[in-house]
Amino acid sequence: MNTQTAAAGWRGDLRRLSRSASFDIGVVIVLFWVACALFGPHLVPYDPFADDLLNSLMPPSFAHWFGTDQLGRDVFSRVIVGARDILTVAPIATVLSTILGTALGLTMGYFGGVIDEALSRIVDAVLALPTVIVALLALTALGTSNITVMVVIAFSFAPVIARTVRSAVLAERGFDYVAAAELRRENTFYILFIEILPNVLPPILVEATVRLGYAIFTVATLSFIGFGIQPPSPDWGLSISSNYGLIGGGFWWTVVFDGAAIASLIIGINLIADGIEGLRHD
Amino acid sequence: MTINHKLLDILRRGRNEHENHLIDGVVREAVSRREFLRYGSVLGLSAPLLGGISGALGFGLAPVAARAGTPGGTIRFGHIVPAGAINPVTIADPGGVTILSQFAEALVLSAPDLSAVPLLAESWAPNNDGTVWTFKLRQNVKFHNGKLMTADDVVATFDRLADPAVGSNALSALSGMLSKGGTRKVDDYTVEFHLDAANGNFPYAVSTDNYNAVIVPAEMPDDFEATMIGTGPFKLEKYTPKVGASFVRNPDYWGAAPLPDRIEITFYDDYQPQILALQAGEIDIIQQVPVLQAVGLLADPTFNIITTPSSAHHQVHMRTDMEPFKDKRVRRAIALTLDRPKFVQGLLRGKAQIGNDSPFMPAYPSTDSSVAQREMNIAEAKQLMEAAGMAGGFKTTLTTEKYLEIPDYAVLIQNAVKEIGGDITLNIMDQGAYYGDAVPGKSPWLDSEMGITDYGHRGVPNVFLQAPLSSTGTWNSAHFANAEYDTLVKGYIASLDLESQRASAGKIQTLLLDETPVIFSYFYDFLTVTKAGVTGVVATAMGHIMLAQASL
Amino acid sequence: MPGNVGRAMLGPFADQAAVDVLNHEMGTDRPVLVQYADWISGFVTGDMGMSYAYRSPVAPFLGTALLNSAKLAAVAFVLVVPLGIFGGVIAALYRGRPTDRILSVVGLSATVVPEFVSGILLILIFGVWLRWFPISATWADGAGPLTQLYHLILPAIPLVLILFGYIARMARAGMIEALDADYTRTAVLKGLSYPQVIWRHVLRNALLPTISVIATQTVYLIGGLVVIEILFHYQGIGSLIYTAAKKKDFPMLQAGVMSIGALFALTTLLADLLYARLNPRIRFGGQE
Amino acid sequence: MTDTTPALQFENLSVAYRVKGVSRPVLAGVSLEIRKGEAYGLVGESGCGKSTAAFAALRYLPRNGAVTAGRILIDGQDIGQMAPPALRQLRRQSVAMVYQDPGKALNPSLTIGRQVQEVFELAGVPRADWAARTVEILAKVQISDPQLVMGRYPHQLSGGMQQRVAIAMAIASNPTLLVLDEPTTGLDATVEAEVLDLIQHLRRELSTAILFISHNLAVIARMCDRVGVLYAGRLVEEAPTAQIFNAPQHPYTAGLLSCLPQAGRSKDQAPLATIPGFLPVPGEVISGCVFAARCAVADDLCRSTEPAFRVADGHASKCHYPERAGALPVVAKAGATLRMAEQAAAILQIENLSKSFGDGDQRQRVLRDIGIELRKGETLGLVGESGSGKTTLARCLLGLLQPDMGSELKFAGEPLAGRTAARTRDQVKSIQIVFQNPDSALNRSHTVRRMLERTISLLVGLKGAAREARVQALTQGVRLTERHLASMPRQLSGGLKQRVAIARAFASDPQVLICDEPTSALDVSVQAAILNLLADLQAETQVSYILISHDLGVVRYLSDRIAVMYLGQVLEIGPAETVFSGPHHPYTAALLSSAPAIGDEGAERVKLVGALPTTAQRPTGCVFHTRCPQSIPGLCGSKAPPQIVLEAGHVIECHLPADALPVRG
């Protein structure tokens, strides 16, 4: 492939994207949290795990911007470092689901017929259930760990991606370049992955971004109900879950900042997805 | 202290050997007044008698908060949804106990101060070697179905609980102590318990501590949940599984007429929603709240906190048969890094008693309080590590359950041992996973190098001494095997008099401090929170909540 | 399935005899395959088995829970459908202008923020501080419909927020497609006034696709119910599943999940029927 | 008294679109006048601004479009100055529009009756009269059962019927001006002819002025009194129809006309003329004549000074040298085409080829018992309306579809397996295709080089330098340059893309090349170059073509023999000239007469009855009898027609006696 022209295309797309204010905001937010996840432990003023029992539940102050939690740990530091687990689990789950869903969607869309029919049934069955419910069932049976959470999310999101890819592939399947490839006796692998895949990448990219948002949503929700990321992680959903009983007592800072963190990250990702989606429809 | 010897002599008449021994103890001041009252109650000295003895000894029973409540009204309280069907035979969780305590009663009340108070039994006494205990039952007690409670009901109740084929949850408290057939009717209002082995604390086994041991009619229906026939101050009005229950005043109650017209109970899956509901004014009482959850309520004048001391605690076990904990000096060093007063203040907001690395918490009368309290001493800890050849520190994994403040406690331990070079990785699992199949090899609880396990309240330390620490103990996650310890415990359990119990206890405490297979750094209280103005609420550490004398 | 149901139910400290008796009673001492076959054959005949946790049949629990959840979902839908459609229509009519942008960003943000975040804020503000609404969605026995509604409003709001953006987005897309369609151009060029064009020609075509979207959203709504019902302490299907999962009450859990699947199939079917009813293309076959 | 106010007047009209913040002019200084009752044709290639002109006339520009200069007057009123109510009044009473794709122009969820009667409602007709007026207007557009149609939804009507309804709505208010924007594009030839007939008929009845917009010169020639030619947003020539077509005064117009593969032209005689170069990019600053860069007669004056719009005898041209337009040099070289010997060996034999889709009740037979022979080096044209099975036939030959049992294909005497996978490499490489739409046929994420190399590697088995040499040869063969090899398809124009597709098809040295509508996605000027290229390549390589096209001009230009298909059957096959000249099958006659052709405006059209049946409801007997104007009652509907052999190789399946077969003209 001629990388130069392809790159030029990408650069052009990026330039157009960066003109969208909401896309820019999304990128800034997400990059901020990614930086927190990567370098958080080196950036924060306090060790997010270090207790200071005699200074617990202090309201936000100059020393502790976001106050302290019940063990006297610095909430600000915990919120910053709290990005780490969710930004590991959710993206890996998304990548897994994208790979799986793409392979599935390519197969369904390209071969059609009985294969498509059979796989579609499975896909529909999985899609009939909300992810959180499927995850609850699976995690109860398999036991909770970051790995199982990833796998469960990957499996329950793959059908959505498969469906997107399938319909994109069906459209591509109607294009004559596929017939042309068959007419030079390309093997199926080449047709699927070299001919068709590059052309369905944009919708996959959008769907994967949207899924990443949902993955974060789901991981946070699972953590909140106790089936996701496990203590002692400073994970946001987990922190909210263990602290929300305190808000009535006025200790709102133990919950509100974590909530804002989750909200901002998911909104950021969706702003990016929105931007890319808008680009495709221009 | 002025002792009225004349009065005392009168009172001593008819007392058996153990009772007189106890009285001797208190006279000699070997037994404190508080302990006297508590242990005296176990031996079956009635409250008037105890009061009399106390009076004779120059200290009176603390007067019961005598402010009389106003009758009427509906009390709404929330608690954790019962884990299973409401059946006294099978109930195994605080949620179920709370429901039980509304409508059913045991022979003996293990009161919040750990004293044994007569309920359906009027009095009790052991034989000389403590193998047979005779209970006199209260007369004219009616079940909610109108029948009188007699010895037949008591015998049936205990035979059911002690029958392995029925599989009652009470088996864990009764096995090795009371078998099926061991409960015998003497007359309609007298029952004898013939024990498998001598036991000086038997009344606790038929008290509210053994919460399954509520007296229900001999003919217990299969769908007990539909009727909930007991002798309690309230009768079932409506029960909806998972949702809640309501009870109404029992007009035929044997004791003082219950004050509230109705009790409305709402079940919650978790503590947070309960607390919020209390704050929003939707319920009046929540109970058994872990301290950390209730932090928001502690300083709030619109709420009233009832603190119930308990022997509930979190055991930190270290595998005595595995590195890096094979050397007891390492175990001791770790115990020395913990700042217990700080834990109690910070983690538990002062609502706990400091532990001394043995099950003997200060509140137990048999505890030898002369054994020195272990305090944080990093220098000594470092020396011990050096002596053990581990000055470079160690690495280990602390496996535990996600329950109450245990994860936070784990973090505190993780941080504390850093002082002596300990590098602990936390592995916090959900409860089911942690306990696994509860047999070695299939249970992180019993297999992990280091772990933290929650133990519920017990009125006496016997269970804590045996199952988790004796070499044949089924919950021995520290894999602690020490012949001397086993012998000491056997002696402790069999002894009927307080002084010899305390002597054994002292040795056990010293031994455990030296070996430190398990760290007991605190015993946490249970909190019951009520709306300000609610009075007369009695709560036990077991989960009972008694509202007969409560008023809004 | 857990290795030992009885042990899991009774906890680590229960006596082994008690565990054995429980396992025998529940049949969980049989081989897993036998248990599963038993459960499946029961399920298809309408017997959903016995709850491990309550040792009583699952079905009655399920019925009440579904009814409760349906009430909550209904309140949410009644609030969100008109709101979402209205938002979408307005956004489409002001396409590209600030109104549209604001609606888009607000809708997007509302949609993606997890229910437990918005729910907690609502509880804090309206339940605890202002005390305008009860924070528990469960009402007292025998409460009238209005009281029930009063209890359900606060829990419905996070669901409304979640769905609002989604429905508005779909409605907007449908509107824009219809606004850009040739038939709309035909209508304008006929000389119809703008409101007439929108009312007669655009709306109906624009909102048809939204129907199926709303139907598929029910299933996500139910997913959201888990959190909402826990948070607002409401005895619906979500909290039933959650409790069952926590207690490893597999028969209850499976029955709950299955019933959600069935519910989804049903809503989809209803939506398809409604769609077909409203869409002449489907109602009156093909070209003659 | 005659009203001399023009129905529509553009005064120096300029329109621009804002695209991503940049203003792109689409119309620049266009001035024209349409008199009352006049039919004015606006013609031009894609991107010239035709449709923008149409929508500007109704003040219905897209959201990002705006009139940047000039005025539009309808009946003397400046519509740019109108307040919304006045504009609505204007649209209700004075102007109406019909556009392409009637299926989309009608509201899918309202009945026809409601949509039509809305016009009367707006015109202030009393409610009681709406129904009657609707019936009346539907009858006027020759809808035979108005009552029935009123209750129908748009999707229940055929394309032709839908367009009639759209026209009915447009003329219902008896407007001063009717704008028709490509009203028949996308319709089948016979349907198109019917709609055009209808419009002509209505014109005679109504006094409406018509602005007729089309890319199709022949349609314009047939329909209009005067014609304007648009190029790059400018009106370059305007004159009465006859003058434009007979004596064009702008090199662009002249070029367009000579590009057309019109009646009588054939690859054997001369290549088609072409217009080199490309349309200027919108927004490009052009100092001289916009067409100068592509003009064969342009000089320095043309490149530096924009010519004025000069009018002489009602014939206006925006050219410095209008007189030179007629004497345009032919750009393309004379072809060295070799007429194939008719006895050449058959390379591809098709016998009893049938293809069905679906099962049971759903089974549809799309091809039925096709028997055709393709000879070496010849071009076989396949014509027929949509649904006749042309493309299915092509895909069966390629092995992309498995024919039904009993079908027989032979290539070079050897049996040919049904699927590509079962064929030998030689067979696969020997039968290739040029697809209709290069955008679909070329993978948009691969470079041209990669596409060519991959085909050569797989089918010819060449590697390294040998492969590179072949790539170069192919590139030169289709008149592409080295530079194009590194391009992605989106960087190429439509014509260049089709060249790439042709190069790829030739990469494996095919002996049979199927060309499926190879030029239908292209503008006329580009089409000519591609047709020339195909003719040249055939002369060079002796390849046989199967040419599928709905454009009879194209088919006639390239084909040696022609097969006429209808509902999956071949009704007539024979040498190109005889098929065109007749006698021919009644269907062929109808098809030929439907196709508008320049200089053929007055010819009587063979009218077909009814709509095209689908393959699911294939008529018994002769498949065409339901629509045949010469159907013999009782015979054609029950008995399959015999084959009439008129002369060597000219075969017609018909019940009519040979002398009753229609003959053209």
mmCIF file of C-alpha atoms in Angstrom, chain A residues 1-2 5-6 8-10 16 19 172-187 190 194-200 282, chain D residues 20 395 398 400 420-421 423-425 428 431-433 435-437 440-447 450 454-455 458-459 486 488 490-491 504:
data_model
loop_
_atom_site.group_PDB
_atom_site.id
_atom_site.type_symbol
_atom_site.label_atom_id
_atom_site.label_comp_id
_atom_site.label_asym_id
_atom_site.label_seq_id
_atom_site.Cartn_x
_atom_site.Cartn_y
_atom_site.Cartn_z
ATOM 1 C CA MET A 1 0.000 0.000 0.000
ATOM 2 C CA ASN A 2 1.146 3.461 -0.716
ATOM 3 C CA THR A 5 -1.189 8.820 0.119
ATOM 4 C CA ALA A 6 -2.888 6.894 2.853
ATOM 5 C CA ALA A 8 -2.099 12.130 3.635
ATOM 6 C CA GLY A 9 -5.698 10.970 3.781
ATOM 7 C CA TRP A 10 -5.437 10.352 7.481
ATOM 8 C CA ARG A 16 -10.841 18.213 9.668
ATOM 9 C CA ARG A 19 -11.664 21.736 13.652
ATOM 10 C CA GLU A 172 -19.011 -4.099 0.548
ATOM 11 C CA ARG A 173 -19.968 -7.573 -0.602
ATOM 12 C CA GLY A 174 -22.205 -5.918 -3.163
ATOM 13 C CA PHE A 175 -19.280 -3.982 -4.564
ATOM 14 C CA ASP A 176 -17.704 -5.409 -7.645
ATOM 15 C CA TYR A 177 -14.154 -5.340 -6.341
ATOM 16 C CA VAL A 178 -15.047 -8.386 -4.301
ATOM 17 C CA ALA A 179 -16.285 -10.113 -7.443
ATOM 18 C CA ALA A 180 -13.113 -8.954 -9.158
ATOM 19 C CA ALA A 181 -11.049 -10.561 -6.418
ATOM 20 C CA GLU A 182 -12.987 -13.777 -6.753
ATOM 21 C CA LEU A 183 -12.360 -13.595 -10.471
ATOM 22 C CA ARG A 184 -8.648 -13.703 -9.866
ATOM 23 C CA ARG A 185 -9.090 -16.563 -7.451
ATOM 24 C CA GLU A 186 -8.053 -14.799 -4.307
ATOM 25 C CA ASN A 187 -8.290 -16.916 -1.207
ATOM 26 C CA TYR A 190 -7.150 -12.255 1.434
ATOM 27 C CA ILE A 194 -6.975 -7.371 2.671
ATOM 28 C CA GLU A 195 -9.770 -6.460 0.317
ATOM 29 C CA ILE A 196 -12.780 -5.873 2.548
ATOM 30 C CA LEU A 197 -11.397 -5.064 5.980
ATOM 31 C CA PRO A 198 -9.631 -1.792 5.096
ATOM 32 C CA ASN A 199 -12.886 -0.471 3.658
ATOM 33 C CA VAL A 200 -14.942 -1.307 6.713
ATOM 34 C CA ASP A 282 -19.646 14.726 5.775
ATOM 35 C CA LYS D 20 -16.498 23.848 4.830
ATOM 36 C CA ARG D 395 -22.205 -13.340 -13.685
ATOM 37 C CA LEU D 398 -17.887 -15.455 -15.066
ATOM 38 C CA LEU D 400 -19.744 -15.772 -9.893
ATOM 39 C CA THR D 420 -14.875 -19.812 -10.625
ATOM 40 C CA ALA D 421 -13.358 -21.991 -7.960
ATOM 41 C CA ARG D 423 -12.512 -23.669 -13.238
ATOM 42 C CA THR D 424 -8.922 -24.000 -14.362
ATOM 43 C CA ARG D 425 -6.699 -20.986 -14.022
ATOM 44 C CA VAL D 428 -10.577 -18.017 -15.190
ATOM 45 C CA ILE D 431 -13.039 -14.775 -19.044
ATOM 46 C CA GLN D 432 -12.934 -11.424 -17.300
ATOM 47 C CA ILE D 433 -15.159 -8.420 -16.861
ATOM 48 C CA PHE D 435 -17.823 -3.657 -14.331
ATOM 49 C CA GLN D 436 -20.345 -0.905 -14.739
ATOM 50 C CA ASN D 437 -19.206 1.316 -11.939
ATOM 51 C CA SER D 440 -17.558 -0.236 -7.008
ATOM 52 C CA ALA D 441 -15.127 -2.323 -9.006
ATOM 53 C CA LEU D 442 -11.929 -0.827 -7.661
ATOM 54 C CA ASN D 443 -11.018 -1.377 -4.058
ATOM 55 C CA ARG D 444 -10.810 2.111 -2.665
ATOM 56 C CA SER D 445 -8.093 1.246 -0.223
ATOM 57 C CA HIS D 446 -5.701 -0.271 -2.759
ATOM 58 C CA THR D 447 -3.429 1.529 -5.168
ATOM 59 C CA ARG D 450 -1.384 -3.142 -6.267
ATOM 60 C CA ARG D 454 -2.076 -8.795 -7.695
ATOM 61 C CA THR D 455 -4.068 -9.798 -10.764
ATOM 62 C CA LEU D 458 -2.399 -14.656 -9.369
ATOM 63 C CA LEU D 459 -3.671 -15.213 -12.869
ATOM 64 C CA ALA D 486 0.647 5.056 -7.187
ATOM 65 C CA MET D 488 -5.745 5.456 -4.916
ATOM 66 C CA ARG D 490 -10.454 8.338 -5.161
ATOM 67 C CA GLN D 491 -7.631 10.398 -6.565
ATOM 68 C CA ARG D 504 -7.038 -4.889 -14.718
#
